[in-house]
Amino acid sequence: MDNKQRQWPLDRRAVIKLLGDCGIQATQQRIDIAQILFHQPQHLSADQILKTVNESRPSVSKATVYNTLGLFADKGLVRQVIVDPSRVFYDSNTSEHHHLYDIDHGTLTDIAPEQLTVSGMPALPDGMVTEGIDVIIRVRSE
Amino acid sequence: MDNKQRQWPLDRRAVIKLLGDCGIQATQQRIDIAQILFHQPQHLSADQILKTVNESRPSVSKATVYNTLGLFADKGLVRQVIVDPSRVFYDSNTSEHHHLYDIDHGTLTDIAPEQLTVSGMPALPDGMVTEGIDVIIRVRSE
DNA sequence: ATATTAATTAGACTTTGTCTAATTAATAGG
DNA sequence: CCTATTAATTAGACAAAGTCTAATTAATAT
Ligand SMILES: [Mn+2]
Ligand SMILES: [Mn+2]
Ligand SMILES: [Zn+2]
Ligand SMILES: [Zn+2]
């Protein structure tokens, strides 16, 4: 299944279609969360999503935000980015790319895959399967 | 300051010397923690270190373990490895290398820098300073 | 020895995330 | 449509990693 989103933002209809294509039941809460994520290619923490989705009137619980993000990640709709010991970022851009992380501001920026090449994947021990390769450039900028 | 440890394990004397060279006061607690870390090149979590250092008789508090690991990281004696959202690993090998992370078992393995090359460091925006480049190969192995 | 400074400590606290059991919403079949 | 069944949501308890504070203890310098 090829999930390259090309037209941002995804509107409500497109989001419902996307969920359906992944075999995810399109509930109100999931649609709301997906609309936030797929407004543009971006990196959001669970907490940022929880706040955003509830900023007009409270509508989605913390448990559902975590459940939904976990589900989206499992289905490959979003990618978890682990760069900060204190929280996970969810990346709405699942196409291959690398990251630049500003330690001081806690902000993530994309690096296009053409810009940076990793060569020499070592042979993996028997029974191991590559799940992904993360390249993170850590910067300070005080 | 060049901190390439070459003879493992570092004994008590070597550890005290190492701390002194970094301007770290060699207290009993710090020596104990350093001896665990510098027994061999390895990746340990704060919790693993806390347990190990207290396995004969309790001698070092949780606060001191965290203080000490933070201090060692600041001084460049150890390197933090952020691959798991639930805990930070401290790497006693500070020479340049990459990592392979087994998601299912939570274990980290080193990849020699010769084995894997990153080419094409993008130009950084003004005022940004590179802190490090992390390459992590994530694998499953169930 | 004493004074001064630095490190350690227990335990409260915070934050991120998980879990449970009860409620509510969605779906399917008649 | 109505009803039965299943799936999702929820509040709030809970867990784990890590931080912070104020008091104590240890190290250093004179
Ligand atoms: Mn957050
Ligand atoms: Mn741990
Ligand atoms: Zn990204
Ligand atoms: Zn390593």
PDB file of N, CA and C in Angstrom, chain A residues 82-85 99-103 111 135-141, chain B residues 79-83 121 124 128-136:
ATOM      1  N   ILE A  82      11.892   9.366  17.124  1.00  0.00           N
ATOM      2  CA  ILE A  82      12.401   9.321  18.493  1.00  0.00           C
ATOM      3  C   ILE A  82      13.727  10.056  18.544  1.00  0.00           C
ATOM      4  N   VAL A  83      13.667  11.287  19.004  1.00  0.00           N
ATOM      5  CA  VAL A  83      14.862  12.134  19.061  1.00  0.00           C
ATOM      6  C   VAL A  83      14.996  12.797  20.405  1.00  0.00           C
ATOM      7  N   ASP A  84      13.907  12.841  21.136  1.00  0.00           N
ATOM      8  CA  ASP A  84      13.874  13.569  22.401  1.00  0.00           C
ATOM      9  C   ASP A  84      13.469  12.585  23.479  1.00  0.00           C
ATOM     10  N   PRO A  85      14.263  12.488  24.554  1.00  0.00           N
ATOM     11  CA  PRO A  85      13.953  11.498  25.579  1.00  0.00           C
ATOM     12  C   PRO A  85      12.607  11.742  26.248  1.00  0.00           C
ATOM     13  N   HIS A  99      16.188  13.673   9.383  1.00  0.00           N
ATOM     14  CA  HIS A  99      15.779  14.756  10.284  1.00  0.00           C
ATOM     15  C   HIS A  99      16.933  15.542  10.871  1.00  0.00           C
ATOM     16  N   LEU A 100      16.622  16.799  11.085  1.00  0.00           N
ATOM     17  CA  LEU A 100      17.523  17.681  11.793  1.00  0.00           C
ATOM     18  C   LEU A 100      16.796  18.096  13.066  1.00  0.00           C
ATOM     19  N   TYR A 101      17.432  17.873  14.201  1.00  0.00           N
ATOM     20  CA  TYR A 101      16.768  18.155  15.465  1.00  0.00           C
ATOM     21  C   TYR A 101      17.487  19.262  16.217  1.00  0.00           C
ATOM     22  N   ASP A 102      16.764  20.316  16.503  1.00  0.00           N
ATOM     23  CA  ASP A 102      17.308  21.430  17.270  1.00  0.00           C
ATOM     24  C   ASP A 102      17.081  21.160  18.758  1.00  0.00           C
ATOM     25  N   ILE A 103      18.168  20.767  19.423  1.00  0.00           N
ATOM     26  CA  ILE A 103      18.083  20.373  20.831  1.00  0.00           C
ATOM     27  C   ILE A 103      17.553  21.492  21.707  1.00  0.00           C
ATOM     28  N   ILE A 111      15.024  16.650   6.277  1.00  0.00           N
ATOM     29  CA  ILE A 111      16.122  16.698   5.327  1.00  0.00           C
ATOM     30  C   ILE A 111      15.734  15.778   4.170  1.00  0.00           C
ATOM     31  N   VAL A 135      18.258   8.722  10.402  1.00  0.00           N
ATOM     32  CA  VAL A 135      19.427   9.586  10.455  1.00  0.00           C
ATOM     33  C   VAL A 135      18.999  10.900  11.080  1.00  0.00           C
ATOM     34  N   ILE A 136      19.638  11.241  12.163  1.00  0.00           N
ATOM     35  CA  ILE A 136      19.282  12.461  12.878  1.00  0.00           C
ATOM     36  C   ILE A 136      20.512  13.333  13.056  1.00  0.00           C
ATOM     37  N   ILE A 137      20.424  14.544  12.566  1.00  0.00           N
ATOM     38  CA  ILE A 137      21.489  15.507  12.800  1.00  0.00           C
ATOM     39  C   ILE A 137      21.067  16.370  13.974  1.00  0.00           C
ATOM     40  N   ARG A 138      21.841  16.288  15.034  1.00  0.00           N
ATOM     41  CA  ARG A 138      21.515  17.077  16.221  1.00  0.00           C
ATOM     42  C   ARG A 138      22.263  18.394  16.189  1.00  0.00           C
ATOM     43  N   VAL A 139      21.526  19.481  16.366  1.00  0.00           N
ATOM     44  CA  VAL A 139      22.165  20.797  16.373  1.00  0.00           C
ATOM     45  C   VAL A 139      21.759  21.593  17.599  1.00  0.00           C
ATOM     46  N   ARG A 140      22.633  22.472  17.986  1.00  0.00           N
ATOM     47  CA  ARG A 140      22.329  23.490  19.005  1.00  0.00           C
ATOM     48  C   ARG A 140      22.197  24.821  18.280  1.00  0.00           C
ATOM     49  N   SER A 141      21.465  25.737  18.884  1.00  0.00           N
ATOM     50  CA  SER A 141      21.321  27.045  18.216  1.00  0.00           C
ATOM     51  C   SER A 141      20.972  28.148  19.193  1.00  0.00           C
TER      52      SER A 141
ATOM     53  N   ARG B  79      28.090   8.919  26.039  1.00  0.00           N
ATOM     54  CA  ARG B  79      27.224   9.476  24.997  1.00  0.00           C
ATOM     55  C   ARG B  79      25.809   8.963  25.215  1.00  0.00           C
ATOM     56  N   GLN B  80      24.861   9.856  25.205  1.00  0.00           N
ATOM     57  CA  GLN B  80      23.466   9.440  25.312  1.00  0.00           C
ATOM     58  C   GLN B  80      23.004   8.885  23.978  1.00  0.00           C
ATOM     59  N   VAL B  81      22.295   7.786  24.024  1.00  0.00           N
ATOM     60  CA  VAL B  81      21.737   7.207  22.808  1.00  0.00           C
ATOM     61  C   VAL B  81      20.225   7.165  22.965  1.00  0.00           C
ATOM     62  N   ILE B  82      19.548   7.873  22.086  1.00  0.00           N
ATOM     63  CA  ILE B  82      18.095   8.003  22.190  1.00  0.00           C
ATOM     64  C   ILE B  82      17.451   7.216  21.067  1.00  0.00           C
ATOM     65  N   VAL B  83      17.006   6.022  21.420  1.00  0.00           N
ATOM     66  CA  VAL B  83      16.404   5.136  20.429  1.00  0.00           C
ATOM     67  C   VAL B  83      15.087   4.559  20.927  1.00  0.00           C
ATOM     68  N   MET B 121      26.286  16.089   4.232  1.00  0.00           N
ATOM     69  CA  MET B 121      25.791  16.941   5.315  1.00  0.00           C
ATOM     70  C   MET B 121      25.239  18.231   4.730  1.00  0.00           C
ATOM     71  N   LEU B 124      24.044  24.112   7.377  1.00  0.00           N
ATOM     72  CA  LEU B 124      23.168  24.465   8.487  1.00  0.00           C
ATOM     73  C   LEU B 124      22.839  25.945   8.467  1.00  0.00           C
ATOM     74  N   MET B 128      23.649  27.788  13.844  1.00  0.00           N
ATOM     75  CA  MET B 128      23.470  26.409  14.289  1.00  0.00           C
ATOM     76  C   MET B 128      24.793  25.668  14.273  1.00  0.00           C
ATOM     77  N   VAL B 129      24.982  24.855  15.277  1.00  0.00           N
ATOM     78  CA  VAL B 129      26.220  24.118  15.434  1.00  0.00           C
ATOM     79  C   VAL B 129      25.907  22.635  15.591  1.00  0.00           C
ATOM     80  N   THR B 130      26.572  21.814  14.792  1.00  0.00           N
ATOM     81  CA  THR B 130      26.292  20.383  14.862  1.00  0.00           C
ATOM     82  C   THR B 130      26.779  19.794  16.173  1.00  0.00           C
ATOM     83  N   GLU B 131      25.914  19.061  16.787  1.00  0.00           N
ATOM     84  CA  GLU B 131      26.211  18.417  18.065  1.00  0.00           C
ATOM     85  C   GLU B 131      26.569  16.948  17.835  1.00  0.00           C
ATOM     86  N   GLY B 132      26.066  16.402  16.734  1.00  0.00           N
ATOM     87  CA  GLY B 132      26.328  15.001  16.439  1.00  0.00           C
ATOM     88  C   GLY B 132      25.383  14.481  15.380  1.00  0.00           C
ATOM     89  N   ILE B 133      25.797  13.404  14.746  1.00  0.00           N
ATOM     90  CA  ILE B 133      24.933  12.751  13.763  1.00  0.00           C
ATOM     91  C   ILE B 133      24.667  11.337  14.235  1.00  0.00           C
ATOM     92  N   ASP B 134      23.402  11.022  14.374  1.00  0.00           N
ATOM     93  CA  ASP B 134      23.040   9.683  14.830  1.00  0.00           C
ATOM     94  C   ASP B 134      22.470   8.886  13.678  1.00  0.00           C
ATOM     95  N   VAL B 135      23.009   7.705  13.492  1.00  0.00           N
ATOM     96  CA  VAL B 135      22.422   6.782  12.520  1.00  0.00           C
ATOM     97  C   VAL B 135      21.978   5.545  13.271  1.00  0.00           C
ATOM     98  N   ILE B 136      20.707   5.250  13.170  1.00  0.00           N
ATOM     99  CA  ILE B 136      20.151   4.109  13.890  1.00  0.00           C
ATOM    100  C   ILE B 136      19.414   3.201  12.916  1.00  0.00           C
TER     101      ILE B 136
END
